[in-house]
CSV table of C-alpha atoms in Angstrom, one decimal:
chain,number,residue,atom,x,y,z
A,613,MET,CA,-0.2,0.1,0.2
A,614,ILE,CA,1.3,3.6,-0.7
A,615,ASP,CA,1.2,5.8,2.2
A,616,LYS,CA,-0.2,9.2,2.2
A,617,GLU,CA,3.0,11.1,2.1
A,618,ARG,CA,4.3,9.1,-0.8
A,619,ARG,CA,1.1,9.9,-2.9
A,620,LYS,CA,1.3,13.5,-2.1
A,621,GLU,CA,5.1,13.4,-3.6
A,622,ALA,CA,3.9,11.6,-6.5
A,623,SER,CA,1.0,14.1,-7.0
A,624,GLN,CA,3.4,17.0,-6.9
A,625,ASN,CA,6.1,15.3,-9.2
A,626,PHE,CA,3.4,14.4,-11.7
A,627,THR,CA,2.3,18.4,-12.0
A,628,GLN,CA,5.8,19.4,-12.4
A,629,TYR,CA,6.4,16.6,-15.1
A,630,LEU,CA,3.4,18.0,-17.0
A,631,GLN,CA,5.0,21.4,-16.8
A,632,ASP,CA,8.1,20.5,-17.7
A,633,ARG,CA,6.7,18.4,-20.7
A,634,LEU,CA,8.4,14.9,-19.1
A,635,ILE,CA,5.0,13.6,-19.6
A,636,LYS,CA,2.1,14.7,-21.6
A,637,LYS,CA,-1.8,14.2,-22.8
A,638,GLU,CA,-1.3,12.0,-25.8
A,639,LYS,CA,-3.0,8.9,-27.0
A,640,ASN,CA,-0.7,6.9,-29.3
A,641,GLU,CA,-2.2,3.3,-30.4
A,642,THR,CA,0.9,2.4,-32.2
A,643,ALA,CA,3.3,3.1,-29.1
A,644,LYS,CA,0.9,1.2,-26.7
A,645,ALA,CA,1.0,-1.8,-29.1
A,646,MET,CA,4.6,-1.8,-29.1
A,647,TYR,CA,4.8,-1.5,-25.6
A,648,ILE,CA,2.6,-4.5,-24.8
A,649,LYS,CA,4.6,-6.4,-27.7
A,650,ASN,CA,7.9,-5.6,-25.6
A,651,ALA,CA,6.2,-6.5,-22.4
A,652,ASP,CA,5.5,-10.2,-24.0
A,653,LEU,CA,8.8,-10.4,-25.5
A,654,SER,CA,10.6,-9.8,-22.0
A,655,LEU,CA,8.3,-12.0,-20.2
A,656,ASN,CA,8.9,-14.9,-22.9
A,657,LEU,CA,12.8,-14.0,-22.6
A,658,ALA,CA,12.8,-14.0,-18.7
A,659,GLU,CA,10.8,-17.4,-18.9
A,660,GLU,CA,13.8,-18.8,-21.6
A,661,CYS,CA,16.2,-17.3,-18.5
A,662,MET,CA,14.9,-19.2,-16.2
A,663,ASN,CA,14.7,-22.3,-18.0
A,664,SER,CA,18.3,-21.8,-19.1
A,665,SER,CA,21.2,-24.5,-17.9
A,666,LEU,CA,23.4,-21.2,-17.1
A,667,LYS,CA,20.3,-19.9,-14.7
A,668,PRO,CA,21.3,-16.4,-14.9
A,669,TYR,CA,18.8,-15.2,-12.4
A,670,VAL,CA,20.1,-11.5,-12.2
A,671,TRP,CA,18.8,-11.2,-16.0
A,672,VAL,CA,15.2,-13.0,-15.2
A,673,VAL,CA,14.9,-9.8,-12.7
A,674,VAL,CA,16.2,-7.3,-15.2
A,675,VAL,CA,14.1,-8.6,-17.9
A,676,SER,CA,11.0,-9.2,-15.9
A,677,TYR,CA,11.4,-5.4,-14.2
A,678,TYR,CA,11.2,-4.3,-18.2
A,679,SER,CA,8.2,-6.2,-18.8
A,680,MET,CA,6.4,-4.3,-16.0
A,681,PHE,CA,7.9,-1.0,-17.1
A,682,TYR,CA,6.7,-1.7,-20.8
A,683,ILE,CA,2.9,-2.7,-19.5
A,684,ALA,CA,2.9,0.1,-17.4
A,685,ASN,CA,3.7,2.7,-20.1
A,686,ALA,CA,1.2,1.0,-22.0
A,687,VAL,CA,-1.3,1.4,-19.1
A,688,LEU,CA,-0.4,5.4,-19.2
A,689,LEU,CA,-1.2,5.3,-22.9
A,690,GLU,CA,-4.6,3.9,-22.5
A,691,LEU,CA,-5.3,6.7,-20.0
A,692,GLY,CA,-4.2,9.2,-22.3
A,693,TYR,CA,-0.3,10.0,-21.1
A,694,LYS,CA,2.7,9.5,-23.0
A,695,THR,CA,6.1,9.9,-20.9
A,696,GLY,CA,9.1,11.7,-22.7
A,697,ASP,CA,12.7,10.4,-22.7
A,698,LYS,CA,13.9,11.6,-19.7
A,699,VAL,CA,13.9,10.0,-16.1
A,700,VAL,CA,11.1,8.0,-17.7
A,701,HIS,CA,11.4,5.4,-15.1
A,702,LYS,CA,10.6,7.8,-12.2
A,703,VAL,CA,8.0,9.6,-14.2
A,704,THR,CA,6.4,6.2,-14.9
A,705,ASN,CA,6.4,5.1,-11.3
A,706,ASP,CA,5.0,8.6,-10.1
A,707,ALA,CA,2.2,8.8,-12.8
A,708,LEU,CA,1.2,5.2,-12.0
A,709,ILE,CA,0.8,6.5,-8.4
A,710,VAL,CA,-1.3,9.6,-9.4
A,711,LEU,CA,-3.2,8.0,-12.2
A,712,VAL,CA,-4.0,4.6,-11.0
A,713,ALA,CA,-3.3,3.7,-7.4
């Protein structure tokens, strides 16, 4: 659960991100489809890593994280927001707290 203070911080950040154009109102079905495809590919790769004889567990975590990151950005696009290319992981995190949590 996200506490009240973190929600307040995310809300303030989100407002600033909008002003700084780090996130903007935008619908983009092509980008959304790409994010969904990348999320699926990442999950498949994570599964392949798990089944590998090398057991590269650190890469399972990394690739799984990116799957979540991609699907989170697809959710933001569904809600009408597109992230930019600066501090995108932080922007995505705060935007999800404000718009979804």
